[in-house]
């Protein structure tokens, strides 16, 4: 689709041929894909679905581009982090909400998400005439990945259904289910987009294998994603039902630190191995460079958020680390997620995209909204029992709601959720004037508040995209 970046995508996709049919995702190059002539055998489709997963590692999606990506943007745009003055000042426009149609820092996410969607659609179109033992499962994977990509897009460029009373009828995105490079699709409503996401994910959940090879989605991953979609839609019982289909246990307290150092994969439902020489992505550069005594931080934990972590909470050890820059005698509360493996600080760790913990927190929130406070609290305690050595608990009413929201913020800190949660709850982004240093001194964020009704909760459609497709209507107030 020339008008949604498909034309550029075609050039990329037709550049290579599949060259392997090994079972694990990390055993093939990640820069290979092909046109429809490559879809002949069962092995071709196995390789084809790996090409779709490869797109997740693009710099604009879960990669570490400086401009912005799913990897860091939802935290950079929220109240979880403060931009460090010592760093390179990457993603400044995102952090300060200084974006316009001509300066869209998430253009890479937009284009590369449609590249992923194109790859999924190419596989799905070719699968129509293919019969093989692996067809049903691979078609389900492609539909799940297509649903995930569209969800990421509409979460940034459209409203979230529970955000406001007019959200379902507001501008969403173009939901692509074809590979026509000359299509000029108009944006559909948020309601229409979410209906198609549910359709894709529901079909995927029914037909996907319970487990798939390393680095790929299985039933639990799809049901977790589906529970998120229903939560965003305010369909509370459907969110509970989807979460109830997830059987993978959460990481225990003893496993939490190791998850983020790649010492174990407890609770991981969708991750992609990041192992040189096949893949060699230093994704931790999104948060920092240098070692712990010569840190060059991009963003640090906000002082307000740091103080939300109890000393009884294992996530404080797993997610945050004290670091310094000795040259300037500065101390930081640095982000430990993505720091590295085995004591290293090179930022080379696996891509972690979906975890079982989300199913529990989605379920707890949905149960609360259904008025089922006891079951909601019990579900929340499944998480708390594996994170704290002790906690008070026993909340009810709005205190329970706030406890669920707090645990969600703590559990998914620096993990592509916070901005969307504030957005769907209809809450503003409110930062304090504490600075970037560990004791709260230093320089605070330049802009402290994004009002709940601000149009900046929806990204602008870039002028480049609109020049290519005149049917893409701009978001209001841009």
Short mmCIF file of C-alpha atoms in Angstrom, two decimals:
data_model
loop_
_atom_site.label_atom_id
_atom_site.label_comp_id
_atom_site.label_asym_id
_atom_site.label_seq_id
_atom_site.Cartn_x
_atom_site.Cartn_y
_atom_site.Cartn_z
CA UNK A 1 0.00 0.00 0.00
CA UNK A 2 1.77 2.87 -1.30
CA UNK A 3 -0.29 5.10 0.84
CA UNK A 4 0.44 3.41 4.18
CA UNK A 5 4.08 2.59 3.61
CA UNK A 6 3.38 -0.74 1.91
CA UNK A 7 5.31 0.28 -1.20
CA UNK A 8 8.52 0.71 0.79
CA UNK A 9 7.73 -2.52 2.57
CA UNK A 10 7.48 -4.42 -0.70
CA UNK A 11 11.03 -3.43 -1.60
CA UNK A 12 12.27 -4.83 1.69
CA UNK A 13 10.26 -8.01 1.51
CA UNK A 14 11.20 -8.94 -2.01
CA UNK A 15 14.90 -8.54 -1.32
CA UNK A 16 15.67 -12.02 -0.01
CA UNK A 17 14.66 -15.66 0.14
CA UNK A 18 13.94 -17.94 3.09
CA UNK A 19 16.96 -20.10 3.69
CA UNK A 20 16.21 -22.27 6.72
CA UNK A 21 13.54 -24.48 8.21
CA UNK A 22 14.98 -25.04 11.68
CA UNK A 23 12.40 -25.12 14.46
CA UNK A 24 13.65 -22.26 16.63
CA UNK A 25 13.20 -18.63 15.69
CA UNK A 26 16.75 -17.67 16.60
CA UNK A 27 18.23 -20.21 14.18
CA UNK A 28 17.44 -18.19 11.04
CA UNK A 29 18.54 -14.76 9.90
CA UNK A 30 16.09 -12.03 10.88
CA UNK A 31 16.48 -9.98 7.72
CA UNK A 32 15.04 -12.43 5.24
CA UNK A 33 11.59 -12.53 3.70
CA UNK A 34 10.11 -13.32 0.34
CA UNK A 35 7.24 -12.82 -2.03
CA UNK A 36 4.39 -15.22 -2.70
CA UNK A 37 6.52 -17.46 -4.95
CA UNK A 38 8.34 -18.66 -1.83
CA UNK A 39 5.17 -20.11 -0.28
CA UNK A 40 5.07 -23.67 -1.55
CA UNK A 41 6.01 -26.14 1.16
CA UNK A 42 5.22 -26.47 4.85
CA UNK A 43 8.77 -25.30 5.56
CA UNK A 44 8.12 -22.13 3.55
CA UNK A 45 5.21 -21.26 5.80
CA UNK A 46 7.27 -22.01 8.91
CA UNK A 47 9.90 -19.59 7.65
CA UNK A 48 7.24 -17.13 6.59
CA UNK A 49 5.79 -16.83 10.07
CA UNK A 50 9.28 -16.23 11.45
CA UNK A 51 9.52 -13.32 9.03
CA UNK A 52 6.45 -11.83 10.67
CA UNK A 53 7.95 -12.23 14.14
CA UNK A 54 11.14 -10.61 12.87
CA UNK A 55 9.26 -7.37 12.42
CA UNK A 56 8.71 -7.17 16.17
CA UNK A 57 12.42 -6.46 16.54
CA UNK A 58 12.32 -3.48 14.20
CA UNK A 59 13.74 -0.32 15.72
CA UNK A 60 10.33 1.34 15.67
CA UNK A 61 8.46 -1.52 17.36
CA UNK A 62 10.27 -3.34 20.19
CA UNK A 63 13.73 -2.30 19.04
CA UNK A 64 15.62 0.62 20.53
CA UNK A 65 15.49 3.48 18.06
CA UNK A 66 16.36 6.90 19.46
CA UNK A 67 13.24 8.48 18.00
CA UNK A 68 10.82 6.25 19.85
CA UNK A 69 9.34 2.78 19.85
CA UNK A 70 6.98 0.48 21.70
CA UNK A 71 9.99 -0.55 23.78
CA UNK A 72 10.13 2.76 25.63
CA UNK A 73 7.58 5.30 24.37
CA UNK A 74 4.69 4.40 26.74
CA UNK A 75 6.96 5.12 29.72
CA UNK A 76 8.77 8.09 28.20
CA UNK A 77 5.38 9.73 27.60
CA UNK A 78 4.16 9.01 31.13
CA UNK A 79 5.08 9.80 34.74
CA UNK A 80 7.37 6.82 35.35
CA UNK A 81 10.59 8.44 34.15
CA UNK A 82 12.49 11.72 34.03
CA UNK A 83 14.82 12.64 31.21
CA UNK A 84 18.40 12.63 32.44
CA UNK A 85 20.46 15.70 31.64
CA UNK A 86 23.62 13.61 31.40
CA UNK A 87 22.35 11.54 28.45
CA UNK A 88 21.95 12.16 24.75
CA UNK A 89 18.44 13.62 25.26
CA UNK A 90 16.79 11.09 23.00
CA UNK A 91 13.01 11.04 22.61
CA UNK A 92 12.75 14.58 23.97
CA UNK A 93 9.77 15.43 21.77
CA UNK A 94 7.91 12.38 23.02
CA UNK A 95 8.68 13.10 26.65
CA UNK A 96 7.53 16.71 26.35
CA UNK A 97 4.64 15.93 24.01
CA UNK A 98 6.14 18.23 21.36
CA UNK A 99 4.95 16.37 18.30
CA UNK A 100 3.27 17.61 15.14
CA UNK A 101 2.35 16.03 11.79
CA UNK A 102 5.71 17.16 10.41
CA UNK A 103 7.69 16.01 13.46
CA UNK A 104 6.20 12.64 14.35
CA UNK A 105 8.74 10.75 16.51
CA UNK A 106 6.74 7.53 16.17
CA UNK A 107 6.79 7.46 12.38
CA UNK A 108 9.02 4.37 12.52
CA UNK A 109 6.51 2.54 14.70
CA UNK A 110 3.73 3.46 12.30
CA UNK A 111 5.57 2.33 9.16
CA UNK A 112 7.14 -0.80 10.62
CA UNK A 113 3.87 -1.95 12.18
CA UNK A 114 2.29 -1.87 8.74
CA UNK A 115 5.31 -3.76 7.43
CA UNK A 116 4.57 -6.49 9.98
CA UNK A 117 0.92 -6.43 8.95
CA UNK A 118 1.90 -6.74 5.30
CA UNK A 119 4.03 -9.80 6.04
CA UNK A 120 1.18 -11.40 7.99
CA UNK A 121 -1.30 -10.68 5.20
CA UNK A 122 1.05 -12.06 2.56
CA UNK A 123 1.28 -15.32 4.46
CA UNK A 124 -2.48 -15.45 5.04
CA UNK A 125 -3.29 -14.87 1.37
CA UNK A 126 -0.94 -17.63 0.27
CA UNK A 127 -2.24 -19.99 2.93
CA UNK A 128 -5.68 -19.99 1.33
CA UNK A 129 -4.51 -22.48 -1.31
CA UNK A 130 -2.19 -24.47 0.92
CA UNK A 131 -2.96 -27.65 2.81
CA UNK A 132 -0.47 -28.90 5.35
CA UNK A 133 -0.26 -30.11 8.91
CA UNK A 134 1.07 -26.78 10.13
CA UNK A 135 -1.42 -24.56 8.28
CA UNK A 136 -4.00 -24.02 11.03
CA UNK A 137 -1.43 -23.09 13.65
CA UNK A 138 0.58 -20.77 11.42
CA UNK A 139 -2.53 -18.99 10.17
CA UNK A 140 -3.50 -18.48 13.81
CA UNK A 141 -0.06 -17.04 14.62
CA UNK A 142 -0.26 -14.65 11.68
CA UNK A 143 -3.69 -13.43 12.75
CA UNK A 144 -2.52 -12.96 16.34
CA UNK A 145 0.47 -10.91 15.22
CA UNK A 146 -1.71 -8.87 12.88
CA UNK A 147 -4.05 -8.16 15.80
CA UNK A 148 -1.14 -7.15 18.05
CA UNK A 149 0.26 -4.73 15.46
CA UNK A 150 -3.12 -3.09 14.89
CA UNK A 151 -3.66 -2.81 18.66
CA UNK A 152 -0.35 -1.01 19.09
CA UNK A 153 -1.24 1.35 16.27
CA UNK A 154 -4.73 2.22 17.43
CA UNK A 155 -3.53 2.65 21.03
CA UNK A 156 -1.24 5.47 19.91
CA UNK A 157 -3.15 7.04 17.00
CA UNK A 158 -6.71 6.49 18.21
CA UNK A 159 -8.58 6.73 21.47
CA UNK A 160 -8.95 3.76 23.79
CA UNK A 161 -12.63 2.75 24.12
CA UNK A 162 -12.90 3.48 27.86
CA UNK A 163 -11.06 6.81 27.52
CA UNK A 164 -14.17 8.88 26.82
CA UNK A 165 -17.83 8.54 25.94
CA UNK A 166 -17.19 9.31 22.27
CA UNK A 167 -14.17 7.02 21.86
CA UNK A 168 -15.81 4.16 19.95
CA UNK A 169 -17.03 6.47 17.19
CA UNK A 170 -13.81 8.45 16.94
CA UNK A 171 -11.02 8.05 14.40
CA UNK A 172 -9.08 4.81 14.65
CA UNK A 173 -6.67 3.50 12.03
CA UNK A 174 -6.81 1.67 8.73
CA UNK A 175 -7.17 -2.05 9.50
CA UNK A 176 -5.36 -3.88 6.72
CA UNK A 177 -6.27 -7.41 5.69
CA UNK A 178 -4.96 -7.28 2.11
CA UNK A 179 -1.63 -6.78 0.36
CA UNK A 180 -2.66 -4.39 -2.41
CA UNK A 181 0.29 -1.96 -2.69
CA UNK A 182 -1.89 0.70 -4.27
CA UNK A 183 -4.69 0.73 -1.71
CA UNK A 184 -5.60 4.08 -0.21
CA UNK A 185 -7.62 3.08 2.86
CA UNK A 186 -9.48 5.54 5.03
CA UNK A 187 -9.31 5.37 8.79
CA UNK A 188 -12.00 3.26 10.44
CA UNK A 189 -13.61 4.10 13.76
CA UNK A 190 -12.09 2.89 17.00
CA UNK A 191 -15.08 0.59 17.43
CA UNK A 192 -14.60 -0.96 14.01
CA UNK A 193 -10.88 -1.46 14.59
CA UNK A 194 -11.38 -3.12 17.95
CA UNK A 195 -14.03 -5.44 16.52
CA UNK A 196 -11.52 -6.62 13.92
CA UNK A 197 -8.79 -7.04 16.52
CA UNK A 198 -11.15 -9.21 18.56
CA UNK A 199 -12.02 -11.21 15.46
CA UNK A 200 -8.37 -11.87 14.68
CA UNK A 201 -7.39 -12.72 18.24
CA UNK A 202 -10.46 -14.89 18.90
CA UNK A 203 -9.77 -16.97 15.79
CA UNK A 204 -6.11 -17.20 16.76
CA UNK A 205 -6.91 -18.29 20.32
CA UNK A 206 -9.13 -21.09 19.05
CA UNK A 207 -6.69 -22.45 16.48
CA UNK A 208 -3.18 -21.79 17.75
CA UNK A 209 -1.15 -24.55 19.38
CA UNK A 210 -1.08 -24.62 23.17
CA UNK A 211 2.67 -24.20 22.84
CA UNK A 212 4.86 -23.28 19.89
CA UNK A 213 8.63 -23.29 19.39
CA UNK A 214 10.83 -20.86 21.26
CA UNK A 215 10.19 -17.23 20.44
CA UNK A 216 6.62 -17.70 19.21
CA UNK A 217 3.11 -17.25 20.57
CA UNK A 218 0.94 -20.01 21.98
CA UNK A 219 -2.56 -20.06 23.43
CA UNK A 220 -1.66 -18.34 26.67
CA UNK A 221 -0.04 -15.41 24.86
CA UNK A 222 -3.07 -14.89 22.64
CA UNK A 223 -5.57 -15.15 25.49
CA UNK A 224 -3.55 -12.65 27.52
CA UNK A 225 -3.57 -10.21 24.62
CA UNK A 226 -7.29 -10.80 24.13
CA UNK A 227 -7.91 -10.07 27.81
CA UNK A 228 -6.10 -6.74 27.34
CA UNK A 229 -8.24 -5.86 24.35
CA UNK A 230 -11.46 -6.62 26.25
CA UNK A 231 -10.19 -4.61 29.22
CA UNK A 232 -9.51 -1.66 26.94
CA UNK A 233 -13.03 -2.05 25.54
CA UNK A 234 -14.65 -2.15 28.97
CA UNK A 235 -16.01 -5.64 28.31
CA UNK A 236 -15.22 -6.82 31.81
CA UNK A 237 -16.63 -10.35 31.76
CA UNK A 238 -14.97 -11.10 28.43
CA UNK A 239 -11.69 -9.87 29.90
CA UNK A 240 -12.11 -12.24 32.85
CA UNK A 241 -13.02 -15.16 30.61
CA UNK A 242 -9.99 -14.62 28.38
CA UNK A 243 -7.67 -14.31 31.38
CA UNK A 244 -9.10 -17.52 32.85
CA UNK A 245 -7.80 -19.39 29.79
CA UNK A 246 -4.20 -18.52 30.70
CA UNK A 247 -2.58 -21.41 32.58
CA UNK A 248 1.08 -20.30 32.72
CA UNK A 249 2.05 -19.46 36.31
CA UNK A 250 3.51 -16.08 37.14
CA UNK A 251 7.16 -15.73 38.12
CA UNK A 252 7.70 -16.50 41.79
CA UNK A 253 9.45 -14.05 44.06
CA UNK A 254 12.65 -16.08 43.73
CA UNK A 255 12.45 -15.93 39.93
CA UNK A 256 11.62 -12.26 39.37
CA UNK A 257 15.16 -10.88 39.29
CA UNK A 258 16.32 -13.70 37.01
CA UNK A 259 13.60 -13.06 34.45
CA UNK A 260 15.15 -9.71 33.59
CA UNK A 261 18.69 -11.09 33.51
CA UNK A 262 17.61 -13.95 31.20
CA UNK A 263 18.50 -16.46 33.92
CA UNK A 264 14.99 -17.91 33.60
CA UNK A 265 11.84 -17.38 31.54
CA UNK A 266 9.25 -17.66 34.28
CA UNK A 267 5.91 -16.22 33.24
CA UNK A 268 7.05 -15.26 29.74
CA UNK A 269 4.39 -15.88 27.09
CA UNK A 270 5.97 -14.12 24.14
CA UNK A 271 9.68 -13.41 24.04
CA UNK A 272 12.22 -13.43 21.24
CA UNK A 273 15.72 -14.73 21.92
CA UNK A 274 18.44 -12.15 21.36
CA UNK A 275 21.58 -14.18 20.78
CA UNK A 276 24.59 -13.11 18.70
CA UNK A 277 25.54 -13.59 15.96
CA UNK A 278 22.03 -14.23 14.59
CA UNK A 279 20.55 -11.36 16.60
CA UNK A 280 22.64 -8.80 18.41
CA UNK A 281 20.40 -6.00 19.65
CA UNK A 282 21.57 -3.87 22.56
CA UNK A 283 18.03 -2.85 23.38
CA UNK A 284 19.04 -1.50 26.80
CA UNK A 285 20.43 1.60 25.06
CA UNK A 286 16.86 2.89 25.17
CA UNK A 287 17.42 3.61 28.88
CA UNK A 288 21.19 4.05 29.31
CA UNK A 289 24.75 3.67 28.11
CA UNK A 290 27.92 2.92 30.04
CA UNK A 291 28.48 0.95 33.22
CA UNK A 292 27.12 1.50 36.69
CA UNK A 293 29.98 3.75 37.77
CA UNK A 294 30.14 5.65 34.50
CA UNK A 295 26.47 5.84 33.64
CA UNK A 296 25.12 7.92 30.77
CA UNK A 297 21.39 7.60 31.42
CA UNK A 298 18.75 8.53 28.86
CA UNK A 299 15.92 8.31 31.38
CA UNK A 300 15.87 7.51 35.09
CA UNK A 301 13.13 6.45 37.49
CA UNK A 302 11.11 9.46 38.57
CA UNK A 303 11.60 10.31 42.25
CA UNK A 304 7.85 10.03 42.89
CA UNK A 305 7.68 6.59 41.29
CA UNK A 306 10.85 5.34 42.98
CA UNK A 307 9.21 6.00 46.33
CA UNK A 308 6.23 3.82 45.36
CA UNK A 309 8.47 0.74 45.54
CA UNK A 310 8.45 -0.76 49.02
CA UNK A 311 11.67 -2.24 50.35
CA UNK A 312 9.60 -5.43 50.75
CA UNK A 313 8.99 -5.53 46.99
CA UNK A 314 11.37 -7.74 44.98
CA UNK A 315 10.65 -5.61 41.90
CA UNK A 316 12.70 -2.81 43.43
CA UNK A 317 15.76 -5.05 43.10
CA UNK A 318 14.70 -6.39 39.70
CA UNK A 319 13.76 -3.12 38.01
CA UNK A 320 15.87 -0.35 39.60
CA UNK A 321 19.57 -0.05 40.32
CA UNK A 322 21.73 2.61 41.93
CA UNK A 323 24.29 3.97 39.49
CA UNK A 324 26.58 6.95 39.22
CA UNK A 325 28.60 9.05 36.87
CA UNK A 326 31.84 9.54 38.69
CA UNK A 327 33.11 12.17 36.28
CA UNK A 328 30.41 14.56 37.46
CA UNK A 329 29.78 12.98 40.88
CA UNK A 330 26.12 12.29 40.07
CA UNK A 331 23.96 9.49 41.48
CA UNK A 332 20.91 8.06 39.70
CA UNK A 333 18.05 5.65 40.28
CA UNK A 334 18.66 3.90 36.99
CA UNK A 335 16.35 1.53 35.14
CA UNK A 336 17.65 -2.02 35.54
CA UNK A 337 15.27 -3.66 33.09
CA UNK A 338 17.23 -4.46 29.91
CA UNK A 339 20.54 -3.88 31.72
CA UNK A 340 22.19 -7.12 30.59
CA UNK A 341 22.94 -10.74 31.41
CA UNK A 342 25.35 -12.28 33.90
CA UNK A 343 26.36 -8.99 35.47
CA UNK A 344 26.99 -7.24 32.16
CA UNK A 345 25.64 -3.78 31.34
CA UNK A 346 25.59 -3.99 27.54
CA UNK A 347 21.79 -4.00 27.23
CA UNK A 348 21.78 -7.26 25.29
CA UNK A 349 18.84 -9.29 26.61
CA UNK A 350 15.87 -11.12 25.14
CA UNK A 351 12.85 -9.21 23.84
CA UNK A 352 10.04 -9.74 26.39
CA UNK A 353 6.63 -8.83 25.01
CA UNK A 354 3.87 -10.68 26.91
CA UNK A 355 3.87 -12.09 30.45
CA UNK A 356 1.41 -14.18 32.47
CA UNK A 357 1.28 -11.48 35.15
CA UNK A 358 -0.79 -9.33 32.81
CA UNK A 359 -3.59 -11.88 32.68
CA UNK A 360 -3.93 -11.72 36.47
CA UNK A 361 -3.89 -7.93 36.62
CA UNK A 362 -6.33 -7.64 33.72
CA UNK A 363 -8.61 -10.07 35.51
CA UNK A 364 -8.35 -8.28 38.87
CA UNK A 365 -9.28 -4.95 37.29
CA UNK A 366 -12.16 -6.44 35.31
CA UNK A 367 -13.54 -8.24 38.39
CA UNK A 368 -13.43 -4.99 40.35
CA UNK A 369 -15.38 -3.25 37.60
CA UNK A 370 -17.94 -6.06 37.74
CA UNK A 371 -18.43 -5.33 41.45
CA UNK A 372 -16.79 -8.59 42.50
CA UNK A 373 -14.41 -7.14 45.06
CA UNK A 374 -13.54 -10.37 46.88
CA UNK A 375 -12.47 -12.25 43.73
CA UNK A 376 -10.70 -9.11 42.48
CA UNK A 377 -8.69 -8.83 45.69
CA UNK A 378 -7.86 -12.54 45.65
CA UNK A 379 -6.62 -12.26 42.08
CA UNK A 380 -4.54 -9.22 42.96
CA UNK A 381 -3.05 -11.13 45.88
CA UNK A 382 -1.75 -13.81 43.52
CA UNK A 383 0.67 -11.14 42.31
CA UNK A 384 1.33 -9.52 45.69
CA UNK A 385 2.08 -12.84 47.37
CA UNK A 386 4.99 -13.33 44.96
CA UNK A 387 6.32 -9.78 45.09
CA UNK A 388 6.30 -8.74 48.77
CA UNK A 389 7.65 -10.35 51.90
CA UNK A 390 4.70 -8.69 53.63
CA UNK A 391 1.88 -6.29 52.76
CA UNK A 392 -1.34 -5.12 54.41
CA UNK A 393 -3.97 -5.90 51.76
CA UNK A 394 -7.68 -6.26 52.54
CA UNK A 395 -8.72 -3.18 50.55
CA UNK A 396 -12.26 -2.47 49.38
CA UNK A 397 -14.00 0.19 47.33
CA UNK A 398 -11.84 2.81 45.68
CA UNK A 399 -8.89 1.74 47.82
CA UNK A 400 -9.02 -1.65 46.08
CA UNK A 401 -9.26 0.01 42.69
CA UNK A 402 -6.23 2.13 43.51
CA UNK A 403 -4.31 -0.91 44.78
CA UNK A 404 -4.96 -2.75 41.51
CA UNK A 405 -3.80 0.27 39.53
CA UNK A 406 -0.69 0.66 41.66
CA UNK A 407 0.30 -3.00 41.26
CA UNK A 408 -0.15 -2.67 37.53
CA UNK A 409 2.11 0.37 37.48
CA UNK A 410 4.74 -1.40 39.60
CA UNK A 411 4.61 -4.71 37.75
CA UNK A 412 4.85 -3.23 34.26
CA UNK A 413 7.22 -0.38 35.02
CA UNK A 414 9.32 0.45 31.94
CA UNK A 415 7.37 -2.15 29.96
CA UNK A 416 5.10 -0.43 27.41
CA UNK A 417 1.93 -0.05 29.47
CA UNK A 418 1.79 3.10 31.61
CA UNK A 419 0.78 5.75 29.06
CA UNK A 420 -2.01 3.52 27.75
CA UNK A 421 -3.28 2.83 31.28
CA UNK A 422 -3.51 6.53 32.13
CA UNK A 423 -5.15 7.14 28.76
CA UNK A 424 -7.82 4.45 29.12
CA UNK A 425 -8.58 5.49 32.73
CA UNK A 426 -9.14 9.05 31.54
CA UNK A 427 -6.39 10.37 33.82
CA UNK A 428 -3.82 13.09 33.14
CA UNK A 429 -0.09 12.55 33.12
CA UNK A 430 1.08 14.38 36.24
CA UNK A 431 4.80 14.65 36.98
CA UNK A 432 6.34 16.27 40.03
CA UNK A 433 9.05 18.91 39.87
CA UNK A 434 11.61 16.52 41.37
CA UNK A 435 14.78 16.29 39.32
CA UNK A 436 16.69 13.50 37.64
CA UNK A 437 19.10 12.68 40.46
CA UNK A 438 18.62 9.89 42.99
CA UNK A 439 17.66 12.21 45.86
CA UNK A 440 15.13 14.13 43.77
CA UNK A 441 17.42 17.06 43.14
CA UNK A 442 18.71 17.95 39.72
CA UNK A 443 16.66 18.97 36.71
CA UNK A 444 12.97 18.00 36.43
CA UNK A 445 11.13 17.24 33.24
CA UNK A 446 10.55 20.31 31.09
CA UNK A 447 6.79 19.78 30.87
CA UNK A 448 5.01 18.32 33.89
CA UNK A 449 1.37 17.82 32.94
CA UNK A 450 -0.67 16.46 30.06
CA UNK A 451 -4.35 17.10 30.73
CA UNK A 452 -6.71 14.15 30.53
CA UNK A 453 -8.63 15.81 27.71
CA UNK A 454 -5.55 16.77 25.70
CA UNK A 455 -5.49 15.85 22.02
CA UNK A 456 -1.83 14.89 22.58
CA UNK A 457 -3.00 11.55 24.00
CA UNK A 458 -3.51 10.69 20.31
CA UNK A 459 -0.48 10.94 18.04
CA UNK A 460 -0.76 12.98 14.83
CA UNK A 461 -0.94 11.20 11.51
CA UNK A 462 2.37 12.19 9.94
CA UNK A 463 2.32 14.51 6.97
CA UNK A 464 4.40 11.96 5.09
CA UNK A 465 1.67 9.35 5.48
CA UNK A 466 -1.04 11.82 4.48
CA UNK A 467 0.93 12.92 1.43
CA UNK A 468 1.01 9.30 0.33
CA UNK A 469 -2.63 8.65 1.18
CA UNK A 470 -5.02 11.61 1.04
CA UNK A 471 -7.75 9.43 2.60
CA UNK A 472 -6.01 9.45 5.98
CA UNK A 473 -7.92 12.03 7.98
CA UNK A 474 -5.87 13.94 10.54
CA UNK A 475 -6.60 13.68 14.26
CA UNK A 476 -8.40 16.70 15.74
CA UNK A 477 -6.43 19.79 16.77
CA UNK A 478 -3.30 18.97 14.76
#
